[in-house]
Short mmCIF file of C-alpha atoms in Angstrom, two decimals:
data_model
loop_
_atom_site.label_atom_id
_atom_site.label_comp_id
_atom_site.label_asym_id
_atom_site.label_seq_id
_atom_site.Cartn_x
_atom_site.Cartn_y
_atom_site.Cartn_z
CA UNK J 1391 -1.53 -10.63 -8.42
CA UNK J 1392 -2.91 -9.42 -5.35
CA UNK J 1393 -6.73 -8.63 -4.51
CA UNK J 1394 -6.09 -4.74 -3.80
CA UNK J 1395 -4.35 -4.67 -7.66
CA UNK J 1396 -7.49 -6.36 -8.78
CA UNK J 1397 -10.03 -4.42 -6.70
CA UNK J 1398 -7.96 -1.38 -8.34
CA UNK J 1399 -8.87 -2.43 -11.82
CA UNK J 1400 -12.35 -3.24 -11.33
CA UNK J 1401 -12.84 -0.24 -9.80
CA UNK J 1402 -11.41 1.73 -12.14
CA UNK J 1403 -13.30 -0.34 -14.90
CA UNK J 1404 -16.68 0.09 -12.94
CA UNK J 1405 -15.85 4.22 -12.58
CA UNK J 1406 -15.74 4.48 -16.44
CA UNK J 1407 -18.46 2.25 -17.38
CA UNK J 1408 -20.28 4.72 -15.60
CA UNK J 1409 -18.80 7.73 -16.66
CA UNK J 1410 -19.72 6.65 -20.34
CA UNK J 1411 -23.52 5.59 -19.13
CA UNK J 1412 -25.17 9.07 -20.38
CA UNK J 1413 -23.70 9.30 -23.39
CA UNK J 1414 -24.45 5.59 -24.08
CA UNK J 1415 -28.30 6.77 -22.97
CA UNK J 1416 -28.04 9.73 -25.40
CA UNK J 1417 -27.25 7.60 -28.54
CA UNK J 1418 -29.72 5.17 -27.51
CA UNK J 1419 -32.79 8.02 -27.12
CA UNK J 1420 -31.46 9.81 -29.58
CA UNK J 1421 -31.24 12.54 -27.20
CA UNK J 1422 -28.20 15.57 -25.73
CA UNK J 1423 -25.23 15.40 -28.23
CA UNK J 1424 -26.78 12.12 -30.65
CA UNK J 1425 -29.98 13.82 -30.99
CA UNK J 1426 -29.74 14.81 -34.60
CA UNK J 1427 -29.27 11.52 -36.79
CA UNK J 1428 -26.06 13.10 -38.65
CA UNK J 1429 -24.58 12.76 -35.35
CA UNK J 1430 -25.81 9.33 -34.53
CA UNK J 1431 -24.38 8.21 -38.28
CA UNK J 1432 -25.13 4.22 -38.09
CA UNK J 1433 -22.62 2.64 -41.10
CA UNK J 1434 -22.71 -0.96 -42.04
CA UNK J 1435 -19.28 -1.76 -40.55
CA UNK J 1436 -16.40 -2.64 -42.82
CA UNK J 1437 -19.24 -3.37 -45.94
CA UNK J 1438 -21.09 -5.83 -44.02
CA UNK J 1439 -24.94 -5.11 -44.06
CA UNK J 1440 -25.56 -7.54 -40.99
CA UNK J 1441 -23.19 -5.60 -38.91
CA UNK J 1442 -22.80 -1.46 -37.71
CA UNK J 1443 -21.17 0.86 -35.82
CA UNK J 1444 -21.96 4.40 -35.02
CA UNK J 1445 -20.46 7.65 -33.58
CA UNK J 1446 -21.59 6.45 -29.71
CA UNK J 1447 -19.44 3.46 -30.36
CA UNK J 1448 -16.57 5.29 -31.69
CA UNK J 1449 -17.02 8.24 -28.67
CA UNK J 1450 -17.20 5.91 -26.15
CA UNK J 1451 -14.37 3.83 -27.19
CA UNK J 1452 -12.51 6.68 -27.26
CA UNK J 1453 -13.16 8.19 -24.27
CA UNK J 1454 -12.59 5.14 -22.31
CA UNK J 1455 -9.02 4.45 -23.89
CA UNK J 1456 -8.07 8.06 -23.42
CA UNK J 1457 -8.74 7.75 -19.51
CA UNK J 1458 -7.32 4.32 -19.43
CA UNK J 1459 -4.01 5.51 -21.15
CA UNK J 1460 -4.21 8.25 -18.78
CA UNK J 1461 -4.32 6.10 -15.54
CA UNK J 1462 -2.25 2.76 -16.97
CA UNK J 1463 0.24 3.69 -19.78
CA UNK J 1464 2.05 0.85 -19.81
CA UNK J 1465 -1.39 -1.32 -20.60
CA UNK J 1466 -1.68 -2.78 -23.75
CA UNK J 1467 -5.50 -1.83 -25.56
CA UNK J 1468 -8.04 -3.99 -27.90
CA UNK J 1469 -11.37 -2.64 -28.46
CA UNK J 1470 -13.78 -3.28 -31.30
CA UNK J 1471 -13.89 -0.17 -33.35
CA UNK J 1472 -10.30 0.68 -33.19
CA UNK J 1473 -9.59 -2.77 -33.99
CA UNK J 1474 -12.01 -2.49 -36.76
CA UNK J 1475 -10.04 0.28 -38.30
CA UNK J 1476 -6.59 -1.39 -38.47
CA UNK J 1477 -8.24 -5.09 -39.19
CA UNK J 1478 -6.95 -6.78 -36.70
CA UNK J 1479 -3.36 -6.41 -36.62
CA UNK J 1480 -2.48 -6.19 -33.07
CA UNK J 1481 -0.11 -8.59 -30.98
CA UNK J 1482 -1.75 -10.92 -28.31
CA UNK J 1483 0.97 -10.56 -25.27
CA UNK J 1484 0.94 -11.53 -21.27
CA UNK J 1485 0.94 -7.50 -20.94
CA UNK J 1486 -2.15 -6.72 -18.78
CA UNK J 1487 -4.94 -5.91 -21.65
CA UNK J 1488 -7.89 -3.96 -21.63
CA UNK J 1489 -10.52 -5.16 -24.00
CA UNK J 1490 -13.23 -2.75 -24.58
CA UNK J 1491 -16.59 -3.32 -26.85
CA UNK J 1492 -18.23 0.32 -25.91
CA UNK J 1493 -21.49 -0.90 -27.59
CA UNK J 1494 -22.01 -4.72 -27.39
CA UNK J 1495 -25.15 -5.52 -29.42
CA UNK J 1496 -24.57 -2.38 -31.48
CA UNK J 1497 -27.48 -3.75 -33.55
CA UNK J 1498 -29.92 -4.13 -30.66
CA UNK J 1499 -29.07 -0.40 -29.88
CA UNK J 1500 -29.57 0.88 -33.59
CA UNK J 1501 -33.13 -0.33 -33.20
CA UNK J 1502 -34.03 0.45 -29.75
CA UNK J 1503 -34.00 -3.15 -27.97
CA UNK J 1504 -32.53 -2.33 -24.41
CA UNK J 1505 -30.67 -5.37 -24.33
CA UNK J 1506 -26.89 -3.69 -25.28
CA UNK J 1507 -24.31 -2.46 -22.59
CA UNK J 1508 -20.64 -1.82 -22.57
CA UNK J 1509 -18.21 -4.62 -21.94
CA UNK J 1510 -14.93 -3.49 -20.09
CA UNK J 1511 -12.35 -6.67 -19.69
CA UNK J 1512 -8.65 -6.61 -18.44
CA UNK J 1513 -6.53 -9.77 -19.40
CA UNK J 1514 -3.59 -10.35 -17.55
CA UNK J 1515 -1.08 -13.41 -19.48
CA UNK J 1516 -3.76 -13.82 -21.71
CA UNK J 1517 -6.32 -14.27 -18.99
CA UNK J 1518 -9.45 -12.31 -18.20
CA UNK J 1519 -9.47 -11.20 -14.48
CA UNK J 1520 -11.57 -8.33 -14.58
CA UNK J 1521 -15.07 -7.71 -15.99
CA UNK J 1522 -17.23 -4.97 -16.00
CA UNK J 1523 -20.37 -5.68 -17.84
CA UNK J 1524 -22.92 -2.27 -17.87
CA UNK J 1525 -26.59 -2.15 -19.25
CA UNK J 1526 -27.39 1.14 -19.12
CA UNK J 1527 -31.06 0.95 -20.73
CA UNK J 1528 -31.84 -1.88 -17.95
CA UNK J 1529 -29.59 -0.12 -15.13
CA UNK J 1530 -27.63 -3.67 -14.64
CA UNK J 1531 -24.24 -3.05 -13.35
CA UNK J 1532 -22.33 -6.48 -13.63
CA UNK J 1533 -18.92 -6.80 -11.80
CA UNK J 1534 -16.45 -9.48 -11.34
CA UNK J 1535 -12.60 -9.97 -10.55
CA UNK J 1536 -10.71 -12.96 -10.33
CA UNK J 1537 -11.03 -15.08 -6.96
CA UNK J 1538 -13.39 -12.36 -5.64
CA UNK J 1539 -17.07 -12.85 -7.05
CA UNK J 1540 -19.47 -11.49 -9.39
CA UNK J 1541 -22.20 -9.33 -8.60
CA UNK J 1542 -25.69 -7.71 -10.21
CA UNK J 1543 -25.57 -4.15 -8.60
CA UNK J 1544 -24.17 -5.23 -5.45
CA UNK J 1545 -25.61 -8.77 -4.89
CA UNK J 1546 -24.09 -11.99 -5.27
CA UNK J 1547 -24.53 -13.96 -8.52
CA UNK J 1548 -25.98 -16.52 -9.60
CA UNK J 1549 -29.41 -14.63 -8.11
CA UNK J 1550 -31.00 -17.82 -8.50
CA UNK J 1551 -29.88 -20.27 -6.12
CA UNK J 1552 -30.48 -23.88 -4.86
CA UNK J 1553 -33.21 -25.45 -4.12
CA UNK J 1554 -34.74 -22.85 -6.86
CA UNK J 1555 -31.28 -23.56 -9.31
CA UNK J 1556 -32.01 -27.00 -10.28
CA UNK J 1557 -29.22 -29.47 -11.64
CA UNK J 1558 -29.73 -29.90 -15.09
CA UNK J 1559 -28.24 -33.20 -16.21
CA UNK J 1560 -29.19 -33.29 -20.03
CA UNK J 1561 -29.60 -30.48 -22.48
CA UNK J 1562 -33.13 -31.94 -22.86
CA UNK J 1563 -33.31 -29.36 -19.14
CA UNK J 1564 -31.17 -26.53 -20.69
CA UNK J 1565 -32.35 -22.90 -21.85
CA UNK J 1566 -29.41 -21.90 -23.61
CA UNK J 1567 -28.40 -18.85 -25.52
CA UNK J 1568 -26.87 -17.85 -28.69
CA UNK J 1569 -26.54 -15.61 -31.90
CA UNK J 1570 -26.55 -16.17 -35.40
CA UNK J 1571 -23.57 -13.79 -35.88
CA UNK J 1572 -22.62 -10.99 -38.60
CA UNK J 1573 -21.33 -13.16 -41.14
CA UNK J 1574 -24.19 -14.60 -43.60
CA UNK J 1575 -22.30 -16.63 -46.27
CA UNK J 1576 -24.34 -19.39 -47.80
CA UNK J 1577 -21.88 -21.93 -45.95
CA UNK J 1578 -21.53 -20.16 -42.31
CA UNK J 1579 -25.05 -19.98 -42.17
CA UNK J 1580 -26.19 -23.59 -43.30
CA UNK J 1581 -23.53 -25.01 -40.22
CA UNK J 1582 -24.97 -22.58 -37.82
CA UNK J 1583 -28.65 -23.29 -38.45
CA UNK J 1584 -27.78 -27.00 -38.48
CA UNK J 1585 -26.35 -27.16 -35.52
CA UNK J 1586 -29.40 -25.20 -33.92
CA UNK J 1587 -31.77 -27.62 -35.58
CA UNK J 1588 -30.04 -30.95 -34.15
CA UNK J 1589 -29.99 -29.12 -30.82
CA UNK J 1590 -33.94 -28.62 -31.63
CA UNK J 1591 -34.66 -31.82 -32.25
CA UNK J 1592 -36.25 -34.37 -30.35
CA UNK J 1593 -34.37 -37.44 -29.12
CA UNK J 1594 -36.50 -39.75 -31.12
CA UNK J 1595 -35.21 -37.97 -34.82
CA UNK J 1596 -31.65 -37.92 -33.08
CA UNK J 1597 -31.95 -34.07 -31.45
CA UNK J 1598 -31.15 -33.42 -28.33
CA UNK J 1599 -34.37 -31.36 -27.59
CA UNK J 1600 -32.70 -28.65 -26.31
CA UNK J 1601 -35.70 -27.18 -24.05
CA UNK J 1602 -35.27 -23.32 -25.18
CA UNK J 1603 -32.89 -21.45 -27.55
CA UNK J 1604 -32.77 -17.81 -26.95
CA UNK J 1605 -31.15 -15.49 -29.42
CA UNK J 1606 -30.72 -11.90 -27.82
CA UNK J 1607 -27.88 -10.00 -30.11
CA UNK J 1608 -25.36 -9.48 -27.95
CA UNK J 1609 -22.43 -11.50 -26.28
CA UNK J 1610 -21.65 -9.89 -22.99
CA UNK J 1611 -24.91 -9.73 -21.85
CA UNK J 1612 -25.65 -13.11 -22.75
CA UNK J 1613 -22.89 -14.32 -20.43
CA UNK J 1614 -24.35 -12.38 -17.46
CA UNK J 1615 -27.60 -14.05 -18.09
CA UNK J 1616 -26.06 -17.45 -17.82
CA UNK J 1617 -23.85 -15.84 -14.52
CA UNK J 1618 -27.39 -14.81 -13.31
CA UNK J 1619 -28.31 -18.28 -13.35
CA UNK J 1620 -31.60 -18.01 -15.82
CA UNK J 1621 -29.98 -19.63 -18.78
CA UNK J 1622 -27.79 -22.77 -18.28
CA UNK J 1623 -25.80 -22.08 -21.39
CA UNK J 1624 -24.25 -20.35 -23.88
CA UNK J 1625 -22.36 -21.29 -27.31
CA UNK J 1626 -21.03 -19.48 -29.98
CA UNK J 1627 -18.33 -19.55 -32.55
CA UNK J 1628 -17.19 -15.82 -34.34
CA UNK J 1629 -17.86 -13.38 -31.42
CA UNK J 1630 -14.31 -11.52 -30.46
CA UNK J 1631 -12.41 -10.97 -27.75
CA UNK J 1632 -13.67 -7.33 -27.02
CA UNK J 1633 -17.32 -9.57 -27.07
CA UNK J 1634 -17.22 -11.72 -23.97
CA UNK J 1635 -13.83 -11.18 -22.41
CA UNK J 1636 -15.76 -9.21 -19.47
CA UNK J 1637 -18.62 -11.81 -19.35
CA UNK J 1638 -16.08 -14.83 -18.88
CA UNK J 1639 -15.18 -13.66 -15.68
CA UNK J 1640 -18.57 -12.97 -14.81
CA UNK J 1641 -19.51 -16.61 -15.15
CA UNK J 1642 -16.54 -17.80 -13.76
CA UNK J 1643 -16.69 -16.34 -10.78
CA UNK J 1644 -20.37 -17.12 -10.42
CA UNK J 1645 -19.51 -20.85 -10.30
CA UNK J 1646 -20.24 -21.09 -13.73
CA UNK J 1647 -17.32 -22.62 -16.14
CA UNK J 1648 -16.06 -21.57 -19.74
CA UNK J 1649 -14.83 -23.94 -22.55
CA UNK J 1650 -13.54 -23.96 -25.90
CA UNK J 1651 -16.82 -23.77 -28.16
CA UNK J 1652 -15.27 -25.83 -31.39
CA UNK J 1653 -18.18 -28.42 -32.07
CA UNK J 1654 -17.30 -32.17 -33.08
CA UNK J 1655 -19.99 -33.17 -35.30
CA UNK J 1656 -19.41 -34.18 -38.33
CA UNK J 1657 -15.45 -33.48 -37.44
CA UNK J 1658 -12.27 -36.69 -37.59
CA UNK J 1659 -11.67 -36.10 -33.62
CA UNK J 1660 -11.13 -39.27 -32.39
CA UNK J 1661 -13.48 -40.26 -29.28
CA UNK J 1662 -10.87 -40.35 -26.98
CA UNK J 1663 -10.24 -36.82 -27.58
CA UNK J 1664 -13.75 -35.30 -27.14
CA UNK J 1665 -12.96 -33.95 -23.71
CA UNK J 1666 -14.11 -30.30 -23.02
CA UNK J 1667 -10.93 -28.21 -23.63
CA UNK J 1668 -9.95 -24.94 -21.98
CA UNK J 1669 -11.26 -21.78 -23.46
CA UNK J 1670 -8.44 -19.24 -25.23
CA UNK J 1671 -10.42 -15.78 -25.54
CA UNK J 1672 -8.61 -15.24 -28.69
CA UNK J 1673 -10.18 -18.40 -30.95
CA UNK J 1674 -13.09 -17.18 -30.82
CA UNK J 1675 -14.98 -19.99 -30.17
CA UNK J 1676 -16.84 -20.49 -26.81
CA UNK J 1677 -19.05 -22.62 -24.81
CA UNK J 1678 -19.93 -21.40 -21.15
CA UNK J 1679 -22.66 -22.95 -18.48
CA UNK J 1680 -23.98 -21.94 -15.16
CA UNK J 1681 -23.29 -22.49 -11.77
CA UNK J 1682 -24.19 -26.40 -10.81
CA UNK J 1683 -25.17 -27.17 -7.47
CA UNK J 1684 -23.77 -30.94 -6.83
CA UNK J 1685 -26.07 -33.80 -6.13
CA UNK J 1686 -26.86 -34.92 -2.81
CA UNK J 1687 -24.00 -36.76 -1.28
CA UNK J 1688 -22.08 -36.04 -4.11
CA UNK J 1689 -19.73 -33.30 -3.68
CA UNK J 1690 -18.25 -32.35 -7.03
CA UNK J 1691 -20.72 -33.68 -8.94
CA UNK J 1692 -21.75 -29.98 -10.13
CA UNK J 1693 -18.31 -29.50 -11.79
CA UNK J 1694 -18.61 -32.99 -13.46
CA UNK J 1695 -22.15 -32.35 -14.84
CA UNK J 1696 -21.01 -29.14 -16.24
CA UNK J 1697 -18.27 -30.86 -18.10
CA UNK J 1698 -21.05 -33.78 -19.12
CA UNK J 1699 -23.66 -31.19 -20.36
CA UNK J 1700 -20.83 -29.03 -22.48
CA UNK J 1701 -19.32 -32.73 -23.97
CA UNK J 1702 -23.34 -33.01 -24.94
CA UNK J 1703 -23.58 -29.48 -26.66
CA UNK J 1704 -20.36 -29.78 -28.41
CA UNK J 1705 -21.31 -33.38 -29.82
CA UNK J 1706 -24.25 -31.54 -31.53
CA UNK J 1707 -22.86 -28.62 -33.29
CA UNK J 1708 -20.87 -28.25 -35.84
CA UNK J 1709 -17.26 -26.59 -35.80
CA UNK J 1710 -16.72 -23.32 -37.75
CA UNK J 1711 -13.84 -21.90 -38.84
CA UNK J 1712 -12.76 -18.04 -38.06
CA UNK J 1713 -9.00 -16.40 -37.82
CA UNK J 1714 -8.00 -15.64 -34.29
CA UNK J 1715 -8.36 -12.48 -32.82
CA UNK J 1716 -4.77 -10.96 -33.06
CA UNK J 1717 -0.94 -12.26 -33.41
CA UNK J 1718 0.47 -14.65 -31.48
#
């Protein structure tokens, strides 16, 4: 595919992101058309307590479909809420794909922590090449296409650079992120806080003393953070498509690199087989890590230490299972 093509997409992506910006700001002031609360109507989504949606989601959703269907109706569409409503029955195809959360962190913006946006992805065979990442509270405007950078309102990402972007060669010198997820069973929730415990740890009691362990509440922004260069990583396993398919491009085309986020502790993969493997959007498991500037008079070493710090991360967590997104 060509760059105009692309720049097309992102720009169309980018031109509703911020056509949908007020009312996002609306629902999350409670303010214009979500200023009485039986307009804002927060519902625990599909009878899960630890997980909401609420009319901005649904409006916003909306709106951006009906434009897109407008402009591209031969696209194929995925977004959370709609989704949500027909549980998941849609077919995964090479079509191009727009993948759409209109409120990612939809808990963050029930209680008024400005860390939510809107995530606007396009997958093309599968593949994200466009990402549009908007957080309107913070007025961060993150935009990436495929072979032609990412950018934080107009300037190049990662912000932090080398000398100041160090190369981390152990998690012991990562600040990683992640989320405890929506689903709370007794048994998701004992391998998830396991896993964040061993990465805790010190070395000495068989950790591997992780140095910090954010947990922010939403996906896509967590994926521009490590694209920003101020967290090394990020792992998670449960998020959807619609939840970092924008923020995968951002960190790829940052310099950063994505992986399959399936965790080998405790699991029969033999040790010739823990290699990092490629990341699938739809499995909804994911590992990604910054940009690594190589070593001195090593060139490549930056793409090997990525590889070395994910094969590290993955040896410490546990695998969990979840359907993927979709048919295939």
């Amino acid at each position: 595919m060509g760059t105009e093509q692309l720049q097309e997409y992102l720009d169309t992506a980018v031109m509703l992101a911020k056509e949908v910006g007020p009312a996002f700001k609306d629902g999350f002031w409670r303010t214009g058309q979500f200023a009485a609360t039986s307009d804002f109507a927060a519902e625990d989504k599909q009878g899960n307590q630890a997980d909401c949606v609420t009319a901005v989601d649904c409006f916003i959703e909306k709106t951006i479909f009906t434009r897109l269907r407008q402009i591209y109706p031969e696209h194929k569409f995925v977004g959370e809420e709609t989704t949500a409503e027909t549980g998941n029955e849609y077919k995964v195809t090479d079509d191009p794909t727009w993948i759409v959360d209109p409120v990612d962190g939809t808990n963050n913006f029930v209680h008024h922590f400005p860390y939510t946006g809107i995530s606007i992805g396009l997958a093309i065979n599968k593949e994200p090449v466009v990402g549009v990442v908007y957080l309107p509270i913070l007025d961060e405007l993150y935009t990436a296409a495929r072979g032609m950078g990412a950018y934080l309102n107009g300037e190049s990402l990662p912000l932090i650079r080398p000398p100041v972007l160090t190369t981390p060669t152990s998690l012991a010198q990562c600040s990683m992120v992640a989320e405890h997820g929506s689903a709370r069973c007794a048994k998701i929730m004992k391998s998830r806080l396991d896993s964040f415990a061993r990465l805790l740890l010190d070395k000495e009691h068989g950790g591997a003393c992780l140095q910090n362990l954010r947990i922010t509440g939403a996906a896509a922004p967590d994926l521009a953070l490590v694209a920003k260069g101020v967290a090394e990583m990020y792992w998670e396993c449960g998020p959807h498509a619609w939840d970092f398919a924008a923020g995968v491009v951002l960190v790829l085309e940052s310099g950063g690199a994505v992986f399959d986020g399936a965790g080998w502790w405790g699991s029969n993969v033999p040790q010739k087989d823990r290699v990092p493997r490629p990341l699938n959007i739809w499995n909804r498991k994911i590992v990604a890590v910054r940009h690594v500037p190589d070593l001195p008079d090593r060139p490549g070493s930056g793409r090997e230490i990525q590889k070395q710090l994910v094969a590290e991360l993955l040896e410490t967590v546990e695998d969990i299972e979840y359907a993927p997104d979709g048919s295939h």
